[in-house]
Coordinates of C-alpha atoms and ligand atoms in Angstrom, one line a residue:
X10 CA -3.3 2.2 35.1
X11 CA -4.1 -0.5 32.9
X12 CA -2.7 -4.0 33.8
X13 CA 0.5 -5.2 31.4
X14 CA 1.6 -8.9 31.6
X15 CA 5.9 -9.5 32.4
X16 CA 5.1 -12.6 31.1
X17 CA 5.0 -11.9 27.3
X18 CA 8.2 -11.8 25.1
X19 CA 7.2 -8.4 23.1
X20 CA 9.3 -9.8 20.1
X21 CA 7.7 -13.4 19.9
X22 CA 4.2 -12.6 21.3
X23 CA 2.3 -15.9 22.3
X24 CA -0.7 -16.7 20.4
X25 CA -2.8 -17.6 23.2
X26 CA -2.3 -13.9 24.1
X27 CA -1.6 -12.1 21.2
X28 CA -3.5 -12.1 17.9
X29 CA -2.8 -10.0 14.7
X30 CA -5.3 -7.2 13.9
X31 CA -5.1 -4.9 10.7
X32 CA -6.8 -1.5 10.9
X33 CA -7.8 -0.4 7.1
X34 CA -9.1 3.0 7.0
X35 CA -10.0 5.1 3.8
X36 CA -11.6 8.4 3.1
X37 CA -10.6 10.0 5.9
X38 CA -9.9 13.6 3.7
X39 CA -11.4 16.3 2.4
X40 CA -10.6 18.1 -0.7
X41 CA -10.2 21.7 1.7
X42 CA -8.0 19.1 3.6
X43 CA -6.8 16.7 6.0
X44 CA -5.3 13.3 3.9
X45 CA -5.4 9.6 5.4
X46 CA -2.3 9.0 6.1
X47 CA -2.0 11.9 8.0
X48 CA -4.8 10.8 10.2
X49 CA -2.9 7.7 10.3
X50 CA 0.3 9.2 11.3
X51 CA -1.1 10.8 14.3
X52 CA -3.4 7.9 15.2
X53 CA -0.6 5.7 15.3
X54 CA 1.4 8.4 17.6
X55 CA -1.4 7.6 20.0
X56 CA -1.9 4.1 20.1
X57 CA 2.1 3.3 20.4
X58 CA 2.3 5.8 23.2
X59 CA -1.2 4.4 25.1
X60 CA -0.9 1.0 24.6
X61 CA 2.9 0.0 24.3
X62 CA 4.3 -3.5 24.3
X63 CA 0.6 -4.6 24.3
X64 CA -0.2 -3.2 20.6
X65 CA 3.2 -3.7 18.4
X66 CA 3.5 -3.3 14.4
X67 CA 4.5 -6.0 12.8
X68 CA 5.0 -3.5 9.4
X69 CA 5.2 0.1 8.0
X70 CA 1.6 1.3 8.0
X71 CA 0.9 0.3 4.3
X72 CA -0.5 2.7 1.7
X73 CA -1.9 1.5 -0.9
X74 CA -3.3 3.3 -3.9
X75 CA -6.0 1.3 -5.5
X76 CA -8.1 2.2 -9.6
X77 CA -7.1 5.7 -10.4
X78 CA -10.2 5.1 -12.6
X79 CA -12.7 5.3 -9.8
X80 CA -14.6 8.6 -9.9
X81 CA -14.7 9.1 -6.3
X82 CA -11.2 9.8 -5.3
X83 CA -10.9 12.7 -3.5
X84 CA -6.6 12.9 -5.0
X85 CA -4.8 9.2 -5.4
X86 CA -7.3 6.9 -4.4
X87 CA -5.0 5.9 -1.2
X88 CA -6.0 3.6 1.5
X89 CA -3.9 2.9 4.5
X90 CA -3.8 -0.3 6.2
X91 CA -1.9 -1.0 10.2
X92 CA -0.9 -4.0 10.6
X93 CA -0.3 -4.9 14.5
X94 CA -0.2 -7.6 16.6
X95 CA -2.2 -6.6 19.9
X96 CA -3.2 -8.1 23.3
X97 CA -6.5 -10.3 22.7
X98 CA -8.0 -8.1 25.5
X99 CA -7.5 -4.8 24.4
X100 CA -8.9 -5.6 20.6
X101 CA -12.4 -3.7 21.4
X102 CA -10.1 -0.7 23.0
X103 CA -7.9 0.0 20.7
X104 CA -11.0 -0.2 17.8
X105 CA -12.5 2.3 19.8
X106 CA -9.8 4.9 20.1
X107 CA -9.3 4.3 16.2
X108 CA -13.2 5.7 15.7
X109 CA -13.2 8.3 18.3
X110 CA -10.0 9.5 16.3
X111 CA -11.2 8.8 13.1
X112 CA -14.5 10.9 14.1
X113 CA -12.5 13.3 15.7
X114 CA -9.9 14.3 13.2
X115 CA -13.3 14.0 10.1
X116 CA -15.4 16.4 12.3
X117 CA -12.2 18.7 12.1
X118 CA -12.2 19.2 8.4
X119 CA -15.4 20.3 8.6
X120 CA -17.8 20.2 5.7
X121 CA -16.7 17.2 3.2
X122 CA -19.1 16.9 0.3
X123 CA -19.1 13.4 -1.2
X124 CA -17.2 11.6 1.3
X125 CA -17.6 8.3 2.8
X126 CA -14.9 7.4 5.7
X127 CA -14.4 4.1 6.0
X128 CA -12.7 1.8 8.9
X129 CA -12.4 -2.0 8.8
X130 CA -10.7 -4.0 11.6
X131 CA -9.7 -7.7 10.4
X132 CA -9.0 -9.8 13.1
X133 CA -6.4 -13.0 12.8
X134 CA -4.7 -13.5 9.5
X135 CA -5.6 -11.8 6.6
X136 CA -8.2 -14.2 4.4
X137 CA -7.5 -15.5 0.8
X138 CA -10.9 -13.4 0.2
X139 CA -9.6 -10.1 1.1
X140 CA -6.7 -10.8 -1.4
X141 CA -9.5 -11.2 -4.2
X142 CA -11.0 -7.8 -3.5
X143 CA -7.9 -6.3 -3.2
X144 CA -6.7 -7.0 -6.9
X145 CA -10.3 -6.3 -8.0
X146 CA -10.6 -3.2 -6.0
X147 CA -6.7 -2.0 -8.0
X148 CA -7.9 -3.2 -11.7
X149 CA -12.0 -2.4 -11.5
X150 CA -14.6 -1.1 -10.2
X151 CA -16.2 -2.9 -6.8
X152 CA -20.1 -2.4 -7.1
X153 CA -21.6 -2.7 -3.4
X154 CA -23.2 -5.9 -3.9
X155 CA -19.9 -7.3 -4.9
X156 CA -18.5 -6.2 -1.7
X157 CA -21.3 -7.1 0.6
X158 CA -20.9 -10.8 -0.4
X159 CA -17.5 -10.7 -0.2
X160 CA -18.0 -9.6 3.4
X161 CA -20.5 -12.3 3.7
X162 CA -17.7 -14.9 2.9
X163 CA -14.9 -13.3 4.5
X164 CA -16.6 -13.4 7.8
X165 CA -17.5 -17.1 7.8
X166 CA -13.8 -17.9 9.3
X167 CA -12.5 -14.4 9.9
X168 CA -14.1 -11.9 12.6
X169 CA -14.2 -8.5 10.9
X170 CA -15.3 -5.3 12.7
X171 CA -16.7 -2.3 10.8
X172 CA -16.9 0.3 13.0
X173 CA -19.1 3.1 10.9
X174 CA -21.5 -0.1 8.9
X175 CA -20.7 -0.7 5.3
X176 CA -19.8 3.0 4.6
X177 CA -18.0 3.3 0.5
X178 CA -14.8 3.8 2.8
X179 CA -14.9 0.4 3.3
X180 CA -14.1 -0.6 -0.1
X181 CA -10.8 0.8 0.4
X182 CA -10.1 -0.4 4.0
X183 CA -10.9 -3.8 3.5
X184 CA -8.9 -4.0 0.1
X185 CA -6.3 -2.1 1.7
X186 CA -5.7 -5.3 3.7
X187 CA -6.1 -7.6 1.4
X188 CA -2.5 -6.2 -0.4
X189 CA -0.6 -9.6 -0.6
X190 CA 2.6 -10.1 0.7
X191 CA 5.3 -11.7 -2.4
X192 CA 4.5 -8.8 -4.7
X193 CA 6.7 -5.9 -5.3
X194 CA 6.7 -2.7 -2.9
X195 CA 8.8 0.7 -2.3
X196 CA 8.6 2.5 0.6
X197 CA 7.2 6.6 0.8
X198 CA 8.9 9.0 3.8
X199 CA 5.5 11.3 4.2
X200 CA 6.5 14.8 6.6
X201 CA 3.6 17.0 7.4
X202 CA 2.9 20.7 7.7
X203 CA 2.9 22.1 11.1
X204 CA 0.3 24.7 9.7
X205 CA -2.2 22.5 8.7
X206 CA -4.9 23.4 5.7
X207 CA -2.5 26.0 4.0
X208 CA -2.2 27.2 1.1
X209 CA 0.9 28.8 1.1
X210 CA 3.6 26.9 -0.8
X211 CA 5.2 24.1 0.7
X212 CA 8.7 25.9 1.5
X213 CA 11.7 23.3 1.0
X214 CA 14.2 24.5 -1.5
X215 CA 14.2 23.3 -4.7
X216 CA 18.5 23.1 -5.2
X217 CA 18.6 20.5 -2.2
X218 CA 15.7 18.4 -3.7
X219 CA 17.6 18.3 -6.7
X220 CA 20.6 17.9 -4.7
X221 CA 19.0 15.2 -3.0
X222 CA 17.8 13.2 -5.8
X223 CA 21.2 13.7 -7.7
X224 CA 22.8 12.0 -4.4
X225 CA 20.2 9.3 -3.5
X226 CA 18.6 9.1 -7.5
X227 CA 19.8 4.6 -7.4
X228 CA 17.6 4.0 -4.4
X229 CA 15.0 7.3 -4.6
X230 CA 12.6 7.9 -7.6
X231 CA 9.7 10.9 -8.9
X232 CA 11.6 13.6 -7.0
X233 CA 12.4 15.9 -9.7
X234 CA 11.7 16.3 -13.5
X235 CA 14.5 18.0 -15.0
X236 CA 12.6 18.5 -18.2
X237 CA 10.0 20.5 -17.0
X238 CA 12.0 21.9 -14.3
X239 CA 9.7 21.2 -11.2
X240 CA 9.6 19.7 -7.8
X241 CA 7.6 16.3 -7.5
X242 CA 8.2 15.2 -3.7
X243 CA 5.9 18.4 -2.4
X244 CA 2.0 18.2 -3.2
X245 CA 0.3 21.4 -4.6
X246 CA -3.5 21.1 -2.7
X247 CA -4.4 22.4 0.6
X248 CA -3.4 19.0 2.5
X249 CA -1.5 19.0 5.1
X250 CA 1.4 16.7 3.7
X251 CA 4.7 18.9 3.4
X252 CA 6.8 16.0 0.8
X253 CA 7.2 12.7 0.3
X254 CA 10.3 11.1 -0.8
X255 CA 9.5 7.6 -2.8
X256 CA 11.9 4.9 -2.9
X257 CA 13.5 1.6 -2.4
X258 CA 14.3 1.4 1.7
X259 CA 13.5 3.0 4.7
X260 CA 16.7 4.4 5.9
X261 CA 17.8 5.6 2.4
X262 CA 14.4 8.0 2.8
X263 CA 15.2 8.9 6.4
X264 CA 19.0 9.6 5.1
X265 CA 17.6 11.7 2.0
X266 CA 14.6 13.6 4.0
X267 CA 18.0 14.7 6.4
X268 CA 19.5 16.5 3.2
X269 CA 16.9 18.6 2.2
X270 CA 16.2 22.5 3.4
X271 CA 12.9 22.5 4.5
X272 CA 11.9 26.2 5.5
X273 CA 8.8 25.9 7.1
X274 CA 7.9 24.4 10.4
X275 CA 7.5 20.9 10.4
X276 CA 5.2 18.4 13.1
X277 CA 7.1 15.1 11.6
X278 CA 7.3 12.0 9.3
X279 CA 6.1 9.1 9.4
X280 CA 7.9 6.4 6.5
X281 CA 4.9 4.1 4.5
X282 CA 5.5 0.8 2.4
X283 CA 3.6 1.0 -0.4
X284 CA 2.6 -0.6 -4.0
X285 CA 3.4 3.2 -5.7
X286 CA 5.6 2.7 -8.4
X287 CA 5.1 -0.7 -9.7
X288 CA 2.7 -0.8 -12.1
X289 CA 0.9 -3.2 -10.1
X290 CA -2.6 -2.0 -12.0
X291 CA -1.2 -3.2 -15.6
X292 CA -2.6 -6.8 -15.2
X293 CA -2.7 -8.3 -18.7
X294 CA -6.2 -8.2 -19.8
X295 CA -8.0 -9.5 -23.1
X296 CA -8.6 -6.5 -26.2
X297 CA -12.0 -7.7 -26.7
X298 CA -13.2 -8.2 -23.2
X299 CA -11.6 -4.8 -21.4
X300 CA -14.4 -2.9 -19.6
X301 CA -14.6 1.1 -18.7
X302 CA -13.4 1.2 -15.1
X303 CA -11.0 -1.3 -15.7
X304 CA -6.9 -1.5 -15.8
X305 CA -4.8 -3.5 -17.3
X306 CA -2.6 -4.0 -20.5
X307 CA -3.9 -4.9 -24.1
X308 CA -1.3 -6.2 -26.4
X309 CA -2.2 -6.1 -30.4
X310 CA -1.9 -4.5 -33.4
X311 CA -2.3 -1.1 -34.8
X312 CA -5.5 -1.2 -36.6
X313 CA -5.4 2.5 -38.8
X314 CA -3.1 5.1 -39.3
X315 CA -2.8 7.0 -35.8
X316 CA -6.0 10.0 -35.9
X317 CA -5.1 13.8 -33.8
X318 CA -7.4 15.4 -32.1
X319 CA -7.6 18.9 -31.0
X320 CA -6.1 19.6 -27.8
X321 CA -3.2 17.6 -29.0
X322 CA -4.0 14.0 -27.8
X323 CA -3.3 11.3 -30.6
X324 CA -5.8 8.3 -31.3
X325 CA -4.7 4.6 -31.8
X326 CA -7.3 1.8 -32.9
X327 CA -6.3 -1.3 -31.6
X328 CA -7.1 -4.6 -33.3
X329 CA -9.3 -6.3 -31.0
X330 CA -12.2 -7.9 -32.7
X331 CA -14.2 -5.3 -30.8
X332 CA -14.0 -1.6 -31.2
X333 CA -11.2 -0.5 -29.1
X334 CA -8.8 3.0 -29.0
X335 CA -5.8 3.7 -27.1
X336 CA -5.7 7.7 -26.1
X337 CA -2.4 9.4 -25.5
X338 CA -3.0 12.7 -23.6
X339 CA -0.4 15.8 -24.7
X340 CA 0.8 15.4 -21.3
X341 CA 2.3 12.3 -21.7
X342 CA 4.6 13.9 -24.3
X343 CA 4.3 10.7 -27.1
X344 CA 2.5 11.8 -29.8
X345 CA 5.7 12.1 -31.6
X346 CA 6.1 8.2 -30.8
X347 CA 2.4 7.5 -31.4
X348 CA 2.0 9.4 -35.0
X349 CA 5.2 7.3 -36.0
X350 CA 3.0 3.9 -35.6
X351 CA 1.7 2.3 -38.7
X352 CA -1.3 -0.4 -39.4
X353 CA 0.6 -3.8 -38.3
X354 CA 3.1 -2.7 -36.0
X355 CA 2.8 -5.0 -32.2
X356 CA 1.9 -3.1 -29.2
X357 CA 1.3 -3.1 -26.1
X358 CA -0.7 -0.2 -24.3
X359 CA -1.4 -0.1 -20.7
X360 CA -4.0 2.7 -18.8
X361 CA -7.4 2.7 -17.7
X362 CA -10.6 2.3 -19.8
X363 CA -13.1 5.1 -20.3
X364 CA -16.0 5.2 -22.3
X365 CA -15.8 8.2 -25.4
X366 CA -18.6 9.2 -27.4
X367 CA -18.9 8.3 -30.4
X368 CA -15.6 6.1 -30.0
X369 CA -16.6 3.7 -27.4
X370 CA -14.2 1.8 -25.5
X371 CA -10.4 3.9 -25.3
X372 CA -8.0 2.9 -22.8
X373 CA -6.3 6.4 -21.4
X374 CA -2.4 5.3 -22.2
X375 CA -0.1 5.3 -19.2
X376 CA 2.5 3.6 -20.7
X377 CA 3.3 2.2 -24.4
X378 CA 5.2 -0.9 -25.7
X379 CA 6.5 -1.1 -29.0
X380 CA 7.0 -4.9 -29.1
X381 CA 7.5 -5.1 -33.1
X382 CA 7.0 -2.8 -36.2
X383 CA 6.5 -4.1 -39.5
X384 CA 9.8 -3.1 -41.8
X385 CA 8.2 -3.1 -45.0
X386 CA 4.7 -1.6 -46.9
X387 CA 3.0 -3.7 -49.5
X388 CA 3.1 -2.1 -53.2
X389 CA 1.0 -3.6 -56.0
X390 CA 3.7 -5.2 -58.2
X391 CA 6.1 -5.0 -60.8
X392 CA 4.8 -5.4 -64.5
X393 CA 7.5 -8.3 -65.5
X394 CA 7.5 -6.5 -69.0
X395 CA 7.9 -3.1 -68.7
X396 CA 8.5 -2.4 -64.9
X397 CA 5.7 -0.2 -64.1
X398 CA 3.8 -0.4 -61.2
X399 CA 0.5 -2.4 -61.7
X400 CA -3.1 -1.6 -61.1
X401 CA -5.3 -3.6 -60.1
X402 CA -7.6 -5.2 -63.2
X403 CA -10.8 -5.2 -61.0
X404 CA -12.4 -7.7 -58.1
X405 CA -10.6 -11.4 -58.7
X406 CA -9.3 -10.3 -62.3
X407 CA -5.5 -10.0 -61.6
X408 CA -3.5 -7.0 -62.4
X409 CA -2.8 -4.6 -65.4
X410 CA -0.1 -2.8 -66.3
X411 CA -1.3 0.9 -67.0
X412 CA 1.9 1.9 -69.3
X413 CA 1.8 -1.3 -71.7
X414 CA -1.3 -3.1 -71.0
X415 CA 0.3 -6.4 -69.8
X416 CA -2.2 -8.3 -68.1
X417 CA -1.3 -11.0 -65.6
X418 CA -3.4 -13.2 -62.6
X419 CA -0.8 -14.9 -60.3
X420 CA 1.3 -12.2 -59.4
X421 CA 1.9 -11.4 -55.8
X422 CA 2.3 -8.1 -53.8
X423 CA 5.9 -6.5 -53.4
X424 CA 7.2 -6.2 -49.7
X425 CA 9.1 -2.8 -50.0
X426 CA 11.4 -2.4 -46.9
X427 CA 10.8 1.0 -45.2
X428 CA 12.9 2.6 -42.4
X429 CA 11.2 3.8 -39.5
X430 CA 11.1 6.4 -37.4
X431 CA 10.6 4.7 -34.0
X432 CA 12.2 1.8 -32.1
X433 CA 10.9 -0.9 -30.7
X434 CA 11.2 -0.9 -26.6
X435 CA 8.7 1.1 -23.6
X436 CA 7.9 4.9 -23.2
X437 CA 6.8 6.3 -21.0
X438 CA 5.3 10.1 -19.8
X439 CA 7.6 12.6 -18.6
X440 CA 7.5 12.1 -14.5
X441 CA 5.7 15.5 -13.6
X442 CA 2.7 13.5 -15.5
X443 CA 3.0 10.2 -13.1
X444 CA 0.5 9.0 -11.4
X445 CA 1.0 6.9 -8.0
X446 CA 1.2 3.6 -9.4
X447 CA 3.0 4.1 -12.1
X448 CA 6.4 2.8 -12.7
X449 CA 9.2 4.9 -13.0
X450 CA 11.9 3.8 -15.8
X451 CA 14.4 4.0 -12.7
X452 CA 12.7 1.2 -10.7
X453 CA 12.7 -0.8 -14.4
X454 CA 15.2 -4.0 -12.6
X455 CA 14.6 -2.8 -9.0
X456 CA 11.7 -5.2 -8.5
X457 CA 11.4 -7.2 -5.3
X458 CA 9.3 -9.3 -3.3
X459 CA 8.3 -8.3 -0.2
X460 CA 7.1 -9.0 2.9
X461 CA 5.4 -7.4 6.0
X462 CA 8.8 -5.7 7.6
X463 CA 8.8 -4.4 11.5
X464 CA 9.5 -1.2 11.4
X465 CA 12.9 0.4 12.1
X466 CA 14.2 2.5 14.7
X467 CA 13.3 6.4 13.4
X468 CA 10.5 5.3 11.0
X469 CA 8.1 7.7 12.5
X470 CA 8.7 11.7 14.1
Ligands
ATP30 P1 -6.5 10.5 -0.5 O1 -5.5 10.1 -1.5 O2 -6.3 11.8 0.0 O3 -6.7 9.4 0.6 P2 -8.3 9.5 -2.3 O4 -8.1 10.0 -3.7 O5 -7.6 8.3 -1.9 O6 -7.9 10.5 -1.3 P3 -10.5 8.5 -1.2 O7 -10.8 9.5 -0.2 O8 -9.7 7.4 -0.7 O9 -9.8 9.3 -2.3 O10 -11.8 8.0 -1.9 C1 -11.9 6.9 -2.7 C2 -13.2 6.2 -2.5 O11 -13.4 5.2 -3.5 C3 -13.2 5.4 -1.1 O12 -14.4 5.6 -0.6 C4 -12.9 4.0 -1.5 O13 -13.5 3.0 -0.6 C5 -13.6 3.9 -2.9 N1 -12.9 3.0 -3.8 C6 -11.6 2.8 -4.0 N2 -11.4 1.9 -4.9 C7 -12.6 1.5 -5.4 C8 -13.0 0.6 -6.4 N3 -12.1 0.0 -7.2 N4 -14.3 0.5 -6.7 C9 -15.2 1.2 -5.9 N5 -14.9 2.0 -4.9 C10 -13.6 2.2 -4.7

């Protein structure tokens, strides 16, 4: 039996003893299976049972999704951070039985083309540095060299362990850590499959999700889309997690998980906080400067008359001094919206940026803000004889009336009001087309600021 110390208050752990460590791990999955958090959930089974008062969470275990742009993502481009205070002592131990599970529960899945796990153990308090890479690693791309002298900095005042070397997985780890506390959060109740690697359906009926999200839909968001008539909380893939129920608290996810009927076997939950559902990707960036990779919001104007393409996506230019497009997918269910837009009208258009050929830069719309639209076209005037409208009498020569012949220089071009269409305010995609980060019009108001939270009683099964 491994010594414990009577002497230390497990809710007020000295320092001289106890030191915070944070665990990031990322890439622990396959697409045939297995998913990070589920890794997590078991690891973390393991190390509150082994090591007790001497290894104590002082949060959820934190997922956080980082660039849906990057093309390596296996599914959400999650990593998942623990957050502990430990025993100095029993640092290198509990690193260890992290790898040996990590290795463990990889070697499981079997073959995993293009993977890279990643682990990354931060001792002390988290570093200004890692906060850096974790806004970078959520709005662009992080190119290795950017990383490695990250590292190089970090570790001048911050001991950082990385277990498996500077895998990719590291990326994610280590800007898994680096998610600040102060910024917005909600909280994800993940149950797994007892039958792991299925592919049967996930069985859990689909009137008590509704039921659920009817009873729970102030504090509760993305569990079902009544337009298109399907279940959100359970994945479709061959992973093992059974549902996930997104929201505002803990215990209103461990209250709304007890009201569904879930027919299959179950091996537990585990409750996550997370930075899902709060847009905290659409950082305000600059029209002529956004790069492909990159997140962010441009606000300007509409350039040209909205363009359609086949397949039913609709194509904005956006003024930018630069050539720059904002795509809106059929998916997202806005061309009606989009095709309503007219040269001069204010938006803003938030997404990722892709490269198109022939286009060039086009920012793949997640979210659109009509912030003003012009109320009126300009109309070559009136001729002040006859009341015809005027043509123009060439370059610099004025106007010219084409039923009378009145000629005239000064005269100015008519605003004619128009009625639109389209309102000014935000749309957004139906929410069967969300993606993780995304904010759901529910949680518009619902913002907070958050902190690192020890868990409560029942967070994990
Ligand atoms: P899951 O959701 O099941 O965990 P995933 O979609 O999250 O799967 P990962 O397995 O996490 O996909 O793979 C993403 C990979 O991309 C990781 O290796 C991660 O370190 C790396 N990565 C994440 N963000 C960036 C970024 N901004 N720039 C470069 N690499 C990144």
């Amino acid at each position: 039996m491994r010594e414990r110390s009577s002497r230390v208050n497990p809710v007020n752990p000295s320092e001289e003893v106890f030191t915070q460590l944070h665990i990031g791990l990322d890439d622990v999955d396959a697409t045939v299976g297995g998913c990070t958090t589920h890794a997590t959930y078991l690891l973390l089974k393991e190390l509150l049972s082994k090591f007790r008062t001497d290894f104590q969470l002082i949060d959820y275990p934190n997922l956080v999704r980082l660039n849906p742009a990057v093309p390596y993502k296996t599914r959400g481009n999650g990593a998942v951070v623990i957050r502990s205070v430990v025993r100095k002592d029993i640092i290198n131990e509990v690193i260890r039985e992290t790898t040996e599970f990590v290795s463990k529960y990889v070697n499981s899945l079997g073959f995993r083309p293009g993977t890279e796990p990643g682990i990354a153990a931060v001792i002390g308090v988290v570093p200004e540095s890692l906060r850096k890479l974790y806004l970078k690693a959520l709005t662009d791309y992080v190119p290795r060299n950017y990383l490695m002298s990250l590292i190089k900095e970090t570790t001048k005042n911050t001991e950082v362990i990385l277990p498996y070397g500077l895998s990719r997985g590291v990326t994610g780890a280590l800007a898994g850590i680096g998610w600040p506390e102060g910024v917005d959060c909600t909280y994800e109740l993940l149950a797994y499959r007892k039958e792991l690697s299925s592919c049967r359906p996930r069985c859990v009926d689909p009137e008590s999700i509704k039921e659920m999200d009817q009873l729970f839909r102030e504090e509760t968001f993305l569990n079902y889309d009544y337009l298109s008539r399907r279940e959100l909380i359970t994945p479709h893939g061959p992973d093992p997690v059974l549902l996930g129920i997104r929201g505002e608290d803990p215990a209103t996810l461990i209250n709304a998980y007890s009201t569904l009927r879930v027919c299959e076997e179950v091996s537990g939950y585990a409750i996550f906080r997370t930075n899902q559902g709060t847009d905290a990707h659409h950082v305000l960036r600059d029209a002529g400067r956004i790069r492909p990779y990159q997140t962010g919001c441009i606000k300007a104007s509409v350039a040209s008359k909205p363009k359609n393409l086949m397949g039913g996506t609709s194509v904005i230019e956006l003024g930018s001094g630069g050539r720059l497009y904002a795509a809106f997918f059929k998916e997202a269910g806005l061309s009606k919206v989009v095709n309503s837009l007219l040269p001069g009208d204010l938006v803003m258009v938030c997404g990722t940026c892709h490269l198109w050929e022939g286009l060039g830069r086009v920012i793949h719309a997640e979210k659109l803000v009509i912030e003003s639209l012009i109320n009126y076209k300009l109309m070559n005037p009136r001729c002040p004889k006859c009341g015809a409208r005027m043509k123009s009498a060439g370059r610099g020569k004025g106007w010219k009336c084409p039923k009378c012949g009145y000629r005239a220089k000064d005269l100015e071009k008519e605003k004619v009001p128009i009625k639109r269409s389209v309102d000014v305010g935000t749309y957004l995609p139906p929410e069967s087309s969300f993606k993780h980060l995304m904010k759901p019009l529910r949680r518009y108001g619902k913002e907070k600021k958050c902190s690192y939270v020890r868990p409560a009683e029942g967070w994990i099964k």
